Coordinates of C-alpha atoms in Angstrom, one line a residue:
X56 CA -112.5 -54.6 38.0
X57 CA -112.7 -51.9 41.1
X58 CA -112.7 -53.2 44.6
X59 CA -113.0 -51.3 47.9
X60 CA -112.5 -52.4 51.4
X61 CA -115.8 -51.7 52.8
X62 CA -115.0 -53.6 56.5
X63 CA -112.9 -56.1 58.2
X64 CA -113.8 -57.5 62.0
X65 CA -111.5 -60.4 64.1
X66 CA -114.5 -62.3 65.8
X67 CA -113.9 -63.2 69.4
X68 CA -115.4 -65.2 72.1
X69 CA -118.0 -62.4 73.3
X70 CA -119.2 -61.9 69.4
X71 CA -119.4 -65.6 68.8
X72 CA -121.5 -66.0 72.4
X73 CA -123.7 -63.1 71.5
X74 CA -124.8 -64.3 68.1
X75 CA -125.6 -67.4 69.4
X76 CA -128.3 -66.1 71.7
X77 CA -129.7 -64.1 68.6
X78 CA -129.9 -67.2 66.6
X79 CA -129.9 -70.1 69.1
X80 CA -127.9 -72.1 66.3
X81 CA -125.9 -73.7 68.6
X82 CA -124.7 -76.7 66.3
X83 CA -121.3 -78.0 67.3
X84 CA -119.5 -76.1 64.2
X85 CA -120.6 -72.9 66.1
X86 CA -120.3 -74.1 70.1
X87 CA -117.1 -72.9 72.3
X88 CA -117.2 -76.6 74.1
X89 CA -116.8 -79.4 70.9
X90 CA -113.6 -81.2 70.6
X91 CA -113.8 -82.0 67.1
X92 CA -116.6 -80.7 64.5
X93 CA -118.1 -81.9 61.1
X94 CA -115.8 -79.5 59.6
X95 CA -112.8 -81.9 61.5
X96 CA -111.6 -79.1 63.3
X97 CA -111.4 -78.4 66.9
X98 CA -111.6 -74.3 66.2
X99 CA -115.1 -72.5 66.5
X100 CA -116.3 -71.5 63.2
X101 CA -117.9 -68.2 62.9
X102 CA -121.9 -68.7 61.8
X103 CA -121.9 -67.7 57.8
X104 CA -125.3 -65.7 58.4
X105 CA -123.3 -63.4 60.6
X106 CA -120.6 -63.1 57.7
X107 CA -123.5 -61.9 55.6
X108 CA -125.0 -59.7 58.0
X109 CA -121.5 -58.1 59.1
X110 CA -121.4 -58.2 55.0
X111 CA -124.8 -56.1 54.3
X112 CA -124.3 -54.0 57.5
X113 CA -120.5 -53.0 56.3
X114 CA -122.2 -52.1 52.3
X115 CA -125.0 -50.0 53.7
X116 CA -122.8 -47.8 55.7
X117 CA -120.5 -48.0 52.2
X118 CA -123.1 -47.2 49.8
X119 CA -126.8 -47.0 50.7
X120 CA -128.0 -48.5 47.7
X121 CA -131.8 -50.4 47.7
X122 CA -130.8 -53.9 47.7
X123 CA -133.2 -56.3 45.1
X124 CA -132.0 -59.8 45.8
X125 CA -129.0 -60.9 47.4
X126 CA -127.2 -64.7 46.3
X127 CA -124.6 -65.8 49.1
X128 CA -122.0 -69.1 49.1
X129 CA -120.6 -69.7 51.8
X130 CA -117.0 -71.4 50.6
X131 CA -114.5 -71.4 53.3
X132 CA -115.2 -71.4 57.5
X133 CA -114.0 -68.7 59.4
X134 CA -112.7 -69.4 63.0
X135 CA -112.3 -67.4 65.8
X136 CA -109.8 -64.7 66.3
X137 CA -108.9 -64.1 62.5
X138 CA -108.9 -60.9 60.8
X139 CA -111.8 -61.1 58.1
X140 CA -111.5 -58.7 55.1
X141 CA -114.7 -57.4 53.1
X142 CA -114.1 -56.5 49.6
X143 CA -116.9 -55.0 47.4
X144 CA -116.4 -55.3 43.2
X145 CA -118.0 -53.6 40.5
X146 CA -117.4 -56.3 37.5
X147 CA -119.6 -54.6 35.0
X148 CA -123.3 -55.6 35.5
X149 CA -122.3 -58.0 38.7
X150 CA -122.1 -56.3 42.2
X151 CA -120.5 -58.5 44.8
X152 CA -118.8 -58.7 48.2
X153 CA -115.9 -61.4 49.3
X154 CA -115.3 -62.2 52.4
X155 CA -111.5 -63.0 52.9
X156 CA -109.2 -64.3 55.9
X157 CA -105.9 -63.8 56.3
X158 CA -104.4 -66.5 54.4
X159 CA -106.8 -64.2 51.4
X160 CA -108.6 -66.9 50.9
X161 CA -112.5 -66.2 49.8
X162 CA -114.6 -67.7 52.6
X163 CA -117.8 -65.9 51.0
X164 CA -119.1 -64.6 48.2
X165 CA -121.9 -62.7 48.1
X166 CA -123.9 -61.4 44.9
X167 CA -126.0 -58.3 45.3
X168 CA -128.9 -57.2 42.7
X169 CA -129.7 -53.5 42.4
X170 CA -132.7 -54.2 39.9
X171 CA -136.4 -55.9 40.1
X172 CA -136.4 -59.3 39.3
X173 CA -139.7 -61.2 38.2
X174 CA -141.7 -61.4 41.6
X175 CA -142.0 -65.5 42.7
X176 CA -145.5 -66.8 42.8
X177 CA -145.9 -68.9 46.3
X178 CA -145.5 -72.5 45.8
X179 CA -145.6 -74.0 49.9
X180 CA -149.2 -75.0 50.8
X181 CA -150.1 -73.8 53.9
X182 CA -151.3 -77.2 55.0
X183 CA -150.0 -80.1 57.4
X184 CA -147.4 -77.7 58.9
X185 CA -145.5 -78.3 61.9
X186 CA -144.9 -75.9 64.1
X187 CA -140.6 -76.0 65.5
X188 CA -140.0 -73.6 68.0
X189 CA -136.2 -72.3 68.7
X190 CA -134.3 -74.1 71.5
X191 CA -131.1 -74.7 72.4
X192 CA -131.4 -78.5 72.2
X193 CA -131.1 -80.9 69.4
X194 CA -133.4 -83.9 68.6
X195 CA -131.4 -86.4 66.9
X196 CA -133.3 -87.1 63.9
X197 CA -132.3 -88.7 60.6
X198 CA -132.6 -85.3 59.0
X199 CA -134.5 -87.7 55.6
X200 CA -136.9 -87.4 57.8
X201 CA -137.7 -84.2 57.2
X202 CA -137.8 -84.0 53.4
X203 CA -141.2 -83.5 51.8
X204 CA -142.3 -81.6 54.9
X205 CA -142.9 -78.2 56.0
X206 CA -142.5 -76.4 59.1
X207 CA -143.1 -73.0 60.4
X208 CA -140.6 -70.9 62.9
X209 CA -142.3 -67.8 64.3
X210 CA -139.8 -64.8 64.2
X211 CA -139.6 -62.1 67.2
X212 CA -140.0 -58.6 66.5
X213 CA -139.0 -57.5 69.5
X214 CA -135.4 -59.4 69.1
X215 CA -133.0 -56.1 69.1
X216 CA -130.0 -56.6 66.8
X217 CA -127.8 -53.4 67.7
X218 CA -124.6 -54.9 66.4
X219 CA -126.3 -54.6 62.7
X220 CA -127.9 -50.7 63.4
X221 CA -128.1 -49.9 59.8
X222 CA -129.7 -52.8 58.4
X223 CA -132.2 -53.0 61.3
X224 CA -132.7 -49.6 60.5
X225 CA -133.8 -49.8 56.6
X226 CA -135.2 -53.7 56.8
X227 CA -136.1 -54.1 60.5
X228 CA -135.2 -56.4 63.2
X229 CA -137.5 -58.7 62.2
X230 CA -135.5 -59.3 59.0
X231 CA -132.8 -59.8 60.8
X232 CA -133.9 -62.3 62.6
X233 CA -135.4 -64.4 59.9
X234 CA -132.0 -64.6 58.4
X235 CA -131.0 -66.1 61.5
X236 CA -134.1 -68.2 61.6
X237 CA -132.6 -70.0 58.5
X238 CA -129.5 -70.7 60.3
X239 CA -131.2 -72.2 63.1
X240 CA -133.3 -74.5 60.6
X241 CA -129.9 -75.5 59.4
X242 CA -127.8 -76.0 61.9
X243 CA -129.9 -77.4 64.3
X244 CA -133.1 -79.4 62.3
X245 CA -131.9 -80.2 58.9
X246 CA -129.8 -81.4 58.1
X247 CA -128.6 -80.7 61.9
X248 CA -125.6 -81.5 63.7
X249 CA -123.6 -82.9 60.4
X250 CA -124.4 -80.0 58.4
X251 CA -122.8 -77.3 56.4
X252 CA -124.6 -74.6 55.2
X253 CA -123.6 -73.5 51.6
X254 CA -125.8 -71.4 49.9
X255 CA -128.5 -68.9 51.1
X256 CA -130.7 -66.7 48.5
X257 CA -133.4 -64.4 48.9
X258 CA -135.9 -61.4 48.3
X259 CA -136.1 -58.5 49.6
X260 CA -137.8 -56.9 47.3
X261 CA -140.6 -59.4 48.3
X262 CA -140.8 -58.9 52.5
X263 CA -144.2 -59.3 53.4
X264 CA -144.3 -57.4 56.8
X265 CA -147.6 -58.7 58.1
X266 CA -146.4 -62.3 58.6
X267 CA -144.5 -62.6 61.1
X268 CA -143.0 -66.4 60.3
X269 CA -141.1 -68.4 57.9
X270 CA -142.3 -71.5 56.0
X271 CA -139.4 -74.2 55.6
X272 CA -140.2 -76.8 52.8
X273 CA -137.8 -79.7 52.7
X274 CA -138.3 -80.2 49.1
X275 CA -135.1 -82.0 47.9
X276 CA -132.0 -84.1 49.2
X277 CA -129.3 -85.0 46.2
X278 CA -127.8 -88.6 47.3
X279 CA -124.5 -87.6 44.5
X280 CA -123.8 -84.9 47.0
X281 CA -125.8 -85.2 50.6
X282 CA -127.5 -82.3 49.4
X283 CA -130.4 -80.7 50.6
X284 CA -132.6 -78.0 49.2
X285 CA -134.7 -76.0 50.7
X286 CA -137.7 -73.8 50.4
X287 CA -138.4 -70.5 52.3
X288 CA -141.7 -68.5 52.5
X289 CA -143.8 -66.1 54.8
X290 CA -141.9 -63.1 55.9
X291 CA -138.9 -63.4 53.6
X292 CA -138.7 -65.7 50.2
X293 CA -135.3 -67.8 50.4
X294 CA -133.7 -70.5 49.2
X295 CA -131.5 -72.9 51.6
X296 CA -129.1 -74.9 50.4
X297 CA -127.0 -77.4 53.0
X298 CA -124.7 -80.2 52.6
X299 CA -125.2 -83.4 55.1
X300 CA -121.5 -84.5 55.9
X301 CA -121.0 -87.8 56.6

């Protein structure tokens, strides 16, 4: 199996306090000021979409290979102040980065897919949506409450994300802020404060540029392991997945 280091990155205070004005997730795992988190830790954890993005930003200036689908699990937290390794393997057919710290521990793993996959017919009716619009604040909702609903987040195309050039470049800003979109849905609506965000997949090969929104459908919560599942349409098809600690 080859492996090549394709970027590594210590995130400090000023990266952590600029990526929260980009994606307003400002849930306590991801704050400067919380004495204890859901992750029972008093160190601020590094968001995992800016892992990825670091993640697709450090492959395109590796390789600039047109990107199909990409699968990310987020495994591990990564705190402040700790050098973070990215690795990219070529294990036959699979193509993937890991995200390591310093202990070499994999704190993401991140699948990419360099060929079409069957195009996903839309499944979210465009009806009874609610409109959520991106502030700081929470509301302290039983995030139940929001399963077997869908909501829409408008995404800014004027939002500049300079500390990703390359993949603003080829996919837009736009794009990047829809994957920032999805942490805000997370981290700060459901499941919210308590949450961790595990898994995050979607299509590129599918952007529809026109709309300039996402579609979150809470369309399943797992009791065995606080699980949610969520769907993603509009601009970008994803698929959320979050666990609800207790």
């Amino acid at each position: 199996m080859k492996n090549s280091l394709i970027g590594e990155k210590i995130f400090i205070k000023k990266d952590q306090t600029n990526f929260l004005k980009l994606s307003l997730d400002y849930n306590q795992a991801h704050r400067l000021d919380v004495k204890q988190n859901q992750f029972k830790s008093k160190k601020t954890i590094v968001h995992g979409v800016n892992l990825l993005l670091y993640a697709i930003e450090y492959f395109l200036n590796y390789e600039e290979k047109k990107i199909y689908n990409i699968n990310c699990s987020f495994l591990k937290p990564v705190f402040l102040n700790e050098k973070i390794k990215f690795y990219f393997y070529k294990n036959g057919k699979d193509n993937f980065i890991e995200v390591e710290n310093y202990k070499k521990e994999i704190c993401a793993k991140i699948f990419l897919f360099f060929l079409k996959s069957k195009k996903l017919k839309p499944s979210i009716s465009k009806s009874n949506i609610s409109e959520i619009k991106r502030v700081k604040q929470y509301k302290n909702l039983d995030p139940k409450k929001y399963l077997k609903k869908k909501y829409k987040i408008k995404l800014q195309k004027d939002k500049k994300f300079s500390i990703f050039p390359k993949t603003s470049k080829i996919y837009g800003n736009i794009f990047c802020d829809a994957i920032c979109a999805s942490s805000y849905f997370i981290g700060m609506k459901c499941p919210g404060k308590k949450a961790i965000f595990t898994n995050i997949r979607f299509n590129i090969e599918m952007i529809k540029k026109d709309l300039k929104f996402l579609l979150f459908d809470v369309y399943s919560f797992d009791s065995r392991f606080n699980l949610f599942s969520i769907k993603v349409e509009g601009f970008l098809q994803m698929k959320l997945q979050s666990i609800l600690t207790r």
